[in-house]
CSV table of C-alpha atoms in Angstrom, one decimal:
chain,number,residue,atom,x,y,z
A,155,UNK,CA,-31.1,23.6,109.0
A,156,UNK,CA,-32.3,22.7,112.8
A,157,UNK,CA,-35.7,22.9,114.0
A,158,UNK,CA,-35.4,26.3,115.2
A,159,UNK,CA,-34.4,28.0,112.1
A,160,UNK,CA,-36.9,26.2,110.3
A,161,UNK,CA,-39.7,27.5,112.7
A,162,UNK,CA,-38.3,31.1,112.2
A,163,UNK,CA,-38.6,31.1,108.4
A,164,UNK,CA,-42.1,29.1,108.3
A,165,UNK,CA,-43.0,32.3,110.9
A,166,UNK,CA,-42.1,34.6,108.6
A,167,UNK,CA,-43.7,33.2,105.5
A,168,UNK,CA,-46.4,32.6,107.4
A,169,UNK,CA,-47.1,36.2,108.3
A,170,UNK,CA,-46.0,37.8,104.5
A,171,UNK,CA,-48.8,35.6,103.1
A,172,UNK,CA,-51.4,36.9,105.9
A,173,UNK,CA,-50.4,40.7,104.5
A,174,UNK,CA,-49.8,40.0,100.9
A,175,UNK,CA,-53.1,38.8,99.6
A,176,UNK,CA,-55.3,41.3,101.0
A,177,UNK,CA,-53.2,43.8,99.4
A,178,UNK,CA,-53.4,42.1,96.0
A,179,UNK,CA,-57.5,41.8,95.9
A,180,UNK,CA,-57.9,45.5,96.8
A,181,UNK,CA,-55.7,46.2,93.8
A,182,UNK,CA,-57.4,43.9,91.1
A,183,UNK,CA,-61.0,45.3,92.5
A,184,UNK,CA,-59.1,49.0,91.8
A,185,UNK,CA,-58.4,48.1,88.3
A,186,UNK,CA,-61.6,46.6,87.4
A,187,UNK,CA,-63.1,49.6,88.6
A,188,UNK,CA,-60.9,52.2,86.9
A,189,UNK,CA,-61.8,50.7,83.5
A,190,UNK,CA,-65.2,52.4,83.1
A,191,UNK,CA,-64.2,55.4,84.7
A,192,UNK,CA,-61.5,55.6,82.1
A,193,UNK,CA,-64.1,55.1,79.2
A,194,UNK,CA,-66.7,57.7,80.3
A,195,UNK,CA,-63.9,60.5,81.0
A,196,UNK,CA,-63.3,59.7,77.3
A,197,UNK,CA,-66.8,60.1,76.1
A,198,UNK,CA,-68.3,62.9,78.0
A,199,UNK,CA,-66.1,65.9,76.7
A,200,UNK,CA,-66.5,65.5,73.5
A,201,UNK,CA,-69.2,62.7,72.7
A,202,UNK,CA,-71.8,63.8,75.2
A,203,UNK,CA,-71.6,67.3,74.9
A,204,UNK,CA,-71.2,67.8,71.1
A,205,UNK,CA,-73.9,68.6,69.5
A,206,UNK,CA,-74.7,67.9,65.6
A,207,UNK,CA,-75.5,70.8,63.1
A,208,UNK,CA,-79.2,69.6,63.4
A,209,UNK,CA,-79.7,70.7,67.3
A,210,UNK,CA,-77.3,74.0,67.3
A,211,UNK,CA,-79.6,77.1,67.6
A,212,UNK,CA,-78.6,80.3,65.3
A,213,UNK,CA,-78.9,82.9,66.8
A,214,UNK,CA,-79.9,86.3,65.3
A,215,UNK,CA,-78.5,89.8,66.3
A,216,UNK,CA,-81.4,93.1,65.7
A,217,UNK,CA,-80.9,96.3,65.5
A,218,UNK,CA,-83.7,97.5,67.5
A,219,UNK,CA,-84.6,100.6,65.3
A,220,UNK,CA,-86.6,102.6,68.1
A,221,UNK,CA,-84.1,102.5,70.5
A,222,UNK,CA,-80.6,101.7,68.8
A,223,UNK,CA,-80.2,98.6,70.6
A,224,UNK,CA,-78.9,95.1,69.6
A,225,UNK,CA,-80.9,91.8,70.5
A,226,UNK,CA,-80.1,88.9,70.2
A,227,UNK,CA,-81.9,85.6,69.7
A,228,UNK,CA,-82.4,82.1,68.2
A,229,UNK,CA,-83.2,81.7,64.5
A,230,UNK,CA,-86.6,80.1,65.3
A,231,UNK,CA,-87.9,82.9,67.8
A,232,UNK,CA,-87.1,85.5,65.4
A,233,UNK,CA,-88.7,84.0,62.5
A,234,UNK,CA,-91.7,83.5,64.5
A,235,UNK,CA,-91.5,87.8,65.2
A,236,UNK,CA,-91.2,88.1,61.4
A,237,UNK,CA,-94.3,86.1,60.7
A,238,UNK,CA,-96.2,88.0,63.6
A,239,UNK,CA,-95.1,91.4,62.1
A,240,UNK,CA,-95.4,90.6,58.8
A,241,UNK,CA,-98.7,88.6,58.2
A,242,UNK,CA,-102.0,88.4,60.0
A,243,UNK,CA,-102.0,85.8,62.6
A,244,UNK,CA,-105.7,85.5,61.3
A,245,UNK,CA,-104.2,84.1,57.9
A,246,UNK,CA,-104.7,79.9,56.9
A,247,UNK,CA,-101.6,77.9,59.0
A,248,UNK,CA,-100.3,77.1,55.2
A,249,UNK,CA,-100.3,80.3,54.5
A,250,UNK,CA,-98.1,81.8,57.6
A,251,UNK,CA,-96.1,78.4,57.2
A,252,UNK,CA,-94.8,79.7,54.1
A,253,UNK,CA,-94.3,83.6,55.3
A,254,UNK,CA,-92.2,81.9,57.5
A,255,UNK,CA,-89.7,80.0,55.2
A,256,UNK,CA,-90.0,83.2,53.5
A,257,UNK,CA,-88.5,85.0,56.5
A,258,UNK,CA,-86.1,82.4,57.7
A,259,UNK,CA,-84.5,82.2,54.0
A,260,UNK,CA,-84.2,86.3,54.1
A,261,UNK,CA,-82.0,86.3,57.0
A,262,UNK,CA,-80.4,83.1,56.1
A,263,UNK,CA,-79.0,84.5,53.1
A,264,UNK,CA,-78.4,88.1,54.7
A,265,UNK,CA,-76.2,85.4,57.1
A,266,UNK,CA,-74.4,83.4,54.2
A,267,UNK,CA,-73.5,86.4,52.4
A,268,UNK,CA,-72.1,88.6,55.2
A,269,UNK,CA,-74.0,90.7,57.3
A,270,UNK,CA,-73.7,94.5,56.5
A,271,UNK,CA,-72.4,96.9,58.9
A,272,UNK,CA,-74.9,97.8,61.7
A,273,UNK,CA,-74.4,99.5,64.8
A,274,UNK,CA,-73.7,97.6,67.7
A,275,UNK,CA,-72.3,94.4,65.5
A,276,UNK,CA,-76.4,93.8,64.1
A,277,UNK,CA,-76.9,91.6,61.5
A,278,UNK,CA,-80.1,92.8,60.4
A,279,UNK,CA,-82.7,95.6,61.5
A,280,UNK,CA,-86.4,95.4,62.6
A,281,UNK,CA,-87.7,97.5,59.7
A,282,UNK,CA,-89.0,97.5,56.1
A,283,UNK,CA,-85.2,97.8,55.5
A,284,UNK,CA,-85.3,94.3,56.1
A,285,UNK,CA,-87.9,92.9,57.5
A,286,UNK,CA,-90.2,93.6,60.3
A,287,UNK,CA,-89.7,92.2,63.8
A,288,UNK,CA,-91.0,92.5,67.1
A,289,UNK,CA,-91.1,90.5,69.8
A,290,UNK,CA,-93.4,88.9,72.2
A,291,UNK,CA,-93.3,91.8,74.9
A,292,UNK,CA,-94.1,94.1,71.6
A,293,UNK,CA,-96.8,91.4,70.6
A,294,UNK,CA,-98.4,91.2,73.7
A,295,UNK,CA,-99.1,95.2,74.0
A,296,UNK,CA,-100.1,95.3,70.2
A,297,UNK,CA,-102.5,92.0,70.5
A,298,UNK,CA,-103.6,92.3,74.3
A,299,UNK,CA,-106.1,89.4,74.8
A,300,UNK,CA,-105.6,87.8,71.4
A,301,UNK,CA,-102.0,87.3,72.1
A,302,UNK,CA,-102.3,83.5,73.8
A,303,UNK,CA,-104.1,82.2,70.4
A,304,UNK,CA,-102.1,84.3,67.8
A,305,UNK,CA,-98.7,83.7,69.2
A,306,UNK,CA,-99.2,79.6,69.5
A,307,UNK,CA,-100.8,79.5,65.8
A,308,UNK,CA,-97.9,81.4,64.6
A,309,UNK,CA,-95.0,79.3,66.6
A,310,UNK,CA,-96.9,76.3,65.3
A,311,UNK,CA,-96.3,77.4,61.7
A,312,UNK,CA,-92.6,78.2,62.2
A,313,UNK,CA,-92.3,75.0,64.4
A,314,UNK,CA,-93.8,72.9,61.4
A,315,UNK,CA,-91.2,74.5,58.7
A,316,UNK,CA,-88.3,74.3,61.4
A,317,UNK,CA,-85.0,74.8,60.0
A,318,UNK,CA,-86.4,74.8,55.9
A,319,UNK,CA,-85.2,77.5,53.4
A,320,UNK,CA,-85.9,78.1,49.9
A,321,UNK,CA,-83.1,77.4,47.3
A,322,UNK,CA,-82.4,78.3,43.6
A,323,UNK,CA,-79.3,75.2,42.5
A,324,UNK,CA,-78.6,75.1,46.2
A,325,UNK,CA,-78.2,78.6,47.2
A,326,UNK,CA,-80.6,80.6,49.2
A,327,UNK,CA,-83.1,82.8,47.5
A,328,UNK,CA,-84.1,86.3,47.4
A,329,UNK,CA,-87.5,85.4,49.1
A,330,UNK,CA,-89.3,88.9,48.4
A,331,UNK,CA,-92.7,89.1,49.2
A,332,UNK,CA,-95.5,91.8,49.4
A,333,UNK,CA,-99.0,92.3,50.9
A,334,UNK,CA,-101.0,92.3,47.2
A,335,UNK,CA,-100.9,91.5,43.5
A,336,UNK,CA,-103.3,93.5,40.9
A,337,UNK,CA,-104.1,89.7,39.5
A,338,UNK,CA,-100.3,89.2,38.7
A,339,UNK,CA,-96.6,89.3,40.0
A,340,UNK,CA,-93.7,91.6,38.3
A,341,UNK,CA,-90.6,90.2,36.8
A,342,UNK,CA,-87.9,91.0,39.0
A,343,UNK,CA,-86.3,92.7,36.6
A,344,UNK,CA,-89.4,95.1,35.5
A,345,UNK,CA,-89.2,96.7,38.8
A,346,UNK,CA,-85.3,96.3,40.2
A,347,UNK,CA,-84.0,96.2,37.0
A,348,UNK,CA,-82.4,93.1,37.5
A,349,UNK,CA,-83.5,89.6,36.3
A,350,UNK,CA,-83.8,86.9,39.0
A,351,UNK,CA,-84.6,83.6,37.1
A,352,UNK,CA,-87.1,82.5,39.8
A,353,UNK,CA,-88.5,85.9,40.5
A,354,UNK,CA,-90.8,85.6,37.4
A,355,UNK,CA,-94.2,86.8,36.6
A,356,UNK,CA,-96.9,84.3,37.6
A,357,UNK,CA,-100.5,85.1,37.8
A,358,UNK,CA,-101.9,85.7,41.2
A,359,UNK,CA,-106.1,85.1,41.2
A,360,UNK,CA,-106.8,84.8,44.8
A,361,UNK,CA,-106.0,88.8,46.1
A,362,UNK,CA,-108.9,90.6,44.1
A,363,UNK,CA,-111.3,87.9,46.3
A,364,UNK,CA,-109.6,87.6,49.3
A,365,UNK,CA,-107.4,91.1,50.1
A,366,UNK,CA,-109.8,94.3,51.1
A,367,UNK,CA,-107.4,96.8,49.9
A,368,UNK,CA,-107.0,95.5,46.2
A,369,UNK,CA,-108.3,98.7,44.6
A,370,UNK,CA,-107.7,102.1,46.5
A,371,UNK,CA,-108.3,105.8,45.1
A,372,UNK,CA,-106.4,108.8,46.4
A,373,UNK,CA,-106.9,112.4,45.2
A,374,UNK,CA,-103.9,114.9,45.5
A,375,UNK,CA,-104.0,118.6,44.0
A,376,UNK,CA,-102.5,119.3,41.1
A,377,UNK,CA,-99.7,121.7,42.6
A,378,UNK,CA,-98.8,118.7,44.8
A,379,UNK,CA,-98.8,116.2,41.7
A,380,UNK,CA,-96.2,118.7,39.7
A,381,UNK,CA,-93.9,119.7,42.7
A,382,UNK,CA,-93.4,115.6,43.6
A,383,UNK,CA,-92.7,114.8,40.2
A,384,UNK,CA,-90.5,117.8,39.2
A,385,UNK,CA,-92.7,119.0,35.9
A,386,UNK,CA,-94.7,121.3,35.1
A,387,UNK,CA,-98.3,120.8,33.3
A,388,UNK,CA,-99.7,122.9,30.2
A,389,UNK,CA,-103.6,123.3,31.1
A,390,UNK,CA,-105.2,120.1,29.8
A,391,UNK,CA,-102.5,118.0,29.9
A,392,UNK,CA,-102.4,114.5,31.3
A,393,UNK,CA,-99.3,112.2,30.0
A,394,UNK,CA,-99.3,108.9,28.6
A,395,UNK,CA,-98.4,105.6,30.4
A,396,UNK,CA,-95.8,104.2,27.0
A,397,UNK,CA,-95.7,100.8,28.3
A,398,UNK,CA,-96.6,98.1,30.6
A,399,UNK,CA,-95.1,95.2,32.1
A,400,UNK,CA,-96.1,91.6,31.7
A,401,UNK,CA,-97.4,91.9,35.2
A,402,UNK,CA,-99.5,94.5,34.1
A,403,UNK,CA,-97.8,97.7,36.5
A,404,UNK,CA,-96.8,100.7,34.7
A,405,UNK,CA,-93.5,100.4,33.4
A,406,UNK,CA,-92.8,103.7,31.8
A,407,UNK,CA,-94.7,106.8,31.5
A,408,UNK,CA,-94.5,110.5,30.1
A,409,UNK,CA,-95.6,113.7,31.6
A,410,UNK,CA,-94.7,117.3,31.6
A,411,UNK,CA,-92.3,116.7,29.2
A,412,UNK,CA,-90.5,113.9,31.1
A,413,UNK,CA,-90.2,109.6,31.1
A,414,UNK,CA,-90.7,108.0,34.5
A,415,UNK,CA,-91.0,104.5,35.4
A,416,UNK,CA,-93.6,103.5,37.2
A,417,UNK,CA,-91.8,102.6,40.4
A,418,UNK,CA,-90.4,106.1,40.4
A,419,UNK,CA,-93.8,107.5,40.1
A,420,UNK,CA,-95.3,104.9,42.7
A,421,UNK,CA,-92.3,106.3,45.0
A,422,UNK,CA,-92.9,109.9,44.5
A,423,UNK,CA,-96.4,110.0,44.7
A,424,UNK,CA,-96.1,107.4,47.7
A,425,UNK,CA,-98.7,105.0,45.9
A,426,UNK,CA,-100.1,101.5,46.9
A,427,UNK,CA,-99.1,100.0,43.6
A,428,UNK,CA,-97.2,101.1,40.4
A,429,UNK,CA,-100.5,99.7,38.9
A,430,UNK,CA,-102.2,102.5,38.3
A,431,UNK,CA,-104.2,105.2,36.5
A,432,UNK,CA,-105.3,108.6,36.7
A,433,UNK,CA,-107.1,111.1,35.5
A,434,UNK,CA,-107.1,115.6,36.1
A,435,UNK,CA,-110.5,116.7,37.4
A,436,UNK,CA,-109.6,120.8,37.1
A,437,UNK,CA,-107.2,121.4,40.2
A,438,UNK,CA,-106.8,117.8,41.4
A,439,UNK,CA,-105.5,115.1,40.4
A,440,UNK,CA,-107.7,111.3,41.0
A,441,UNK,CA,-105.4,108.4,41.3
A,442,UNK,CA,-106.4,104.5,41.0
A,443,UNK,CA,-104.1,101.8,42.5
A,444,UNK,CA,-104.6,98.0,42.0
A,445,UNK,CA,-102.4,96.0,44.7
A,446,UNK,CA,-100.6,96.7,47.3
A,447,UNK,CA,-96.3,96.4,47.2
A,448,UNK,CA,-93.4,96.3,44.5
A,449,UNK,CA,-95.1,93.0,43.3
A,450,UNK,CA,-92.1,90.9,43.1
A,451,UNK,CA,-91.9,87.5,44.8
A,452,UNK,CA,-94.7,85.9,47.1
A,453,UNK,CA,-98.8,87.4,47.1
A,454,UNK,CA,-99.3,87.5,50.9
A,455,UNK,CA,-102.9,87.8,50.5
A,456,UNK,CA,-102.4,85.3,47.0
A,457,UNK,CA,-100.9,82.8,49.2
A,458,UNK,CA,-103.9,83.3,51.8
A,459,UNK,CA,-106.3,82.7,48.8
A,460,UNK,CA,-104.1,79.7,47.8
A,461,UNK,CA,-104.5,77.9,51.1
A,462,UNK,CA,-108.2,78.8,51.5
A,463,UNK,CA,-108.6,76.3,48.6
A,464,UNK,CA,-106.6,73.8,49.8
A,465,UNK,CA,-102.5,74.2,48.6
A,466,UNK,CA,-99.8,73.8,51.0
A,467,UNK,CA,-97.3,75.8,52.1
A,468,UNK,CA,-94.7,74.2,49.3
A,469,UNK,CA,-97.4,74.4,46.9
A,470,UNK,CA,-97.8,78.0,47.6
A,471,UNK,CA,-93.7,79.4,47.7
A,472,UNK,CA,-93.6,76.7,44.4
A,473,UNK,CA,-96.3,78.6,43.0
A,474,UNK,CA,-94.5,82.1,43.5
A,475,UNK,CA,-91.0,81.1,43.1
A,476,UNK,CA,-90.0,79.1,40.4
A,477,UNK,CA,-87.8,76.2,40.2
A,478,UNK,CA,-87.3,76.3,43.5
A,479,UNK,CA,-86.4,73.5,46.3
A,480,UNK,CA,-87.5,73.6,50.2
A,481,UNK,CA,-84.0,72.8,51.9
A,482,UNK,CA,-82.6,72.3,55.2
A,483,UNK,CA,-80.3,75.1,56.2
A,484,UNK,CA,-77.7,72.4,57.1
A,485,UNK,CA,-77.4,71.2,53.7
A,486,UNK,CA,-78.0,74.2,51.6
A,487,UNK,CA,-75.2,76.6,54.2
A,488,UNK,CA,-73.7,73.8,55.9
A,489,UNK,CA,-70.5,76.1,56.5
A,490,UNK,CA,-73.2,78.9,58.5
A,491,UNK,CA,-74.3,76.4,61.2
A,492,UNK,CA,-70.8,75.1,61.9
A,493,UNK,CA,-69.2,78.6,62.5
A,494,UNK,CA,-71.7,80.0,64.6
């Protein structure tokens, strides 16, 4: 090989190194780069933006009763319309902390079970039906200037029981409650006719100190008394209450000829109680109640009595339920959170 030739080729090597090794350090800084990029493409679909059972939000469709409409909303918000509706705000925190596990087990096990057939695709109405719910544009024109100070007591109750139900061996209960005992609860099955092992008669001392309406009166004529209840009196007569329950409520009765249970006479005559008594004073009839509700479940006023001396808000639903556990909805339904 002369001179020349070698000159050519040492040219040409010269200027392929020149362009060659530029070329190969943009490429290594492109991979190093593209490794990360890689890794969070892989994380951020389904790492970053899955969320665990814990931090999903139920949410809640309503039949709006008034209007026939269906809203819809998170668990947690509805629960705290439910408490607002259904207790005073003016109630111990304990107390409204356990009408709200009270509330958010109802509609969980509405949920769990299957939702009946509502208009619109509603799970559950806003009515006694149910339970009662309103929410805080309804709040505001009921409470007007007490709303600030009722509304944060009452979230701060729901807030503090967040995502708790009571369960019976792991199921949701039948958390029934009413505004006042006459001193006692009713078995479940006294008054639906149905035994509920922890829907038992327990003794209920706080509402005769605490609730205003334990005892009412009522008078009604006579002619009214016979045409609600179908029968027809002879002059002087009165009927006979047969028997009572172990929470102390009529449980059967006979008059004009005819056996009633005391819830149907409660429901005819539209009475506070099915605790009751009365007497014929010539054309009318006088009526005393003790109570206030079917009596079955959780004492509002009882569990208002229960915190004024101290009991929490497990303490309390312990008291009225029995047997019972407070349980995360995630562990008790685990199969509602993941499907909705």
């Amino acid at each position: 090989m002369n001179q020349t030739t070698r000159l050519i080729l040492f040219t040409i090597l010269y200027f392929l190194v020149i362009l060659l090794i530029p070329a190969l350090i943009v490429n290594k800084e492109a991979l190093v780069k593209s490794e990360p990029i890689a890794q969070e493409k892989a994380v951020t679909p389904e790492l970053q933006e899955q969320k665990t059972p814990e931090d999903q939000e139920l949410m809640i469709t309503v039949l709006r009763d008034a209007d026939q409409t269906v809203e819809t909303i998170d668990l947690e918000s509805y629960v705290a319309g439910v408490v607002a509706s259904e207790m005073p705000a003016s109630f111990e925190i304990e107390a409204l902390k356990a009408q709200a596990l009270a509330a958010r087990t109802y509609v969980t096990r509405i949920l769990a079970e299957g939702a009946p057939e509502l208009p619109g695709g509603a799970e559950i109405t806003d009515t006694t039906t149910h339970q009662v719910y309103k929410n805080k544009e309804e709040l505001k024109s009921i409470w007007k200037d007490d709303f600030d100070w009722k509304m944060k007591k009452i979230e701060e109750a729901v807030q503090e029981t967040k995502g708790e139900i009571i369960t019976y061996q792991g199921e949701p209960i039948t958390a029934s409650f009413f505004s006042t005992s006459n001193g006692w609860t009713e078995n479940a099955g006294d008054y639906w006719n149905e035994d509920i092992p922890y829907l038992k008669s327990v003794e209920s001392k706080w509402d005769q100190e605490v609730a205003p309406g334990y005892e009412e009166t009522v008078t009604i004529s006579l002619g009214e008394f016979q045409k609600k209840l179908g029968i027809t009196l002879a002059k002087g007569e009165a009927g006979n209450i047969l028997e009572r329950t172990p929470g102390n409520r009529v449980k059967t009765i006979e008059i004009g000829g005819k056996t009633f249970s005391g819830r149907e006479i409660r429901e005819a005559l539209n009475l506070r109680s099915s605790d009751f008594n009365w007497l014929m004073q010539g054309d009318q009839v006088v009526i005393e109640t003790r109570g206030y509700g079917h009596g079955v479940g959780m004492s509002q006023y009882g569990a208002n009595g229960m915190a004024l001396e101290g009991k929490n808000y497990s303490e309390i639903v312990s008291h009225y339920f029995k047997d019972i556990t407070i349980s995360p909805i995630e562990q008790a339904v685990p199969s509602l959170v993941a499907h909705r």
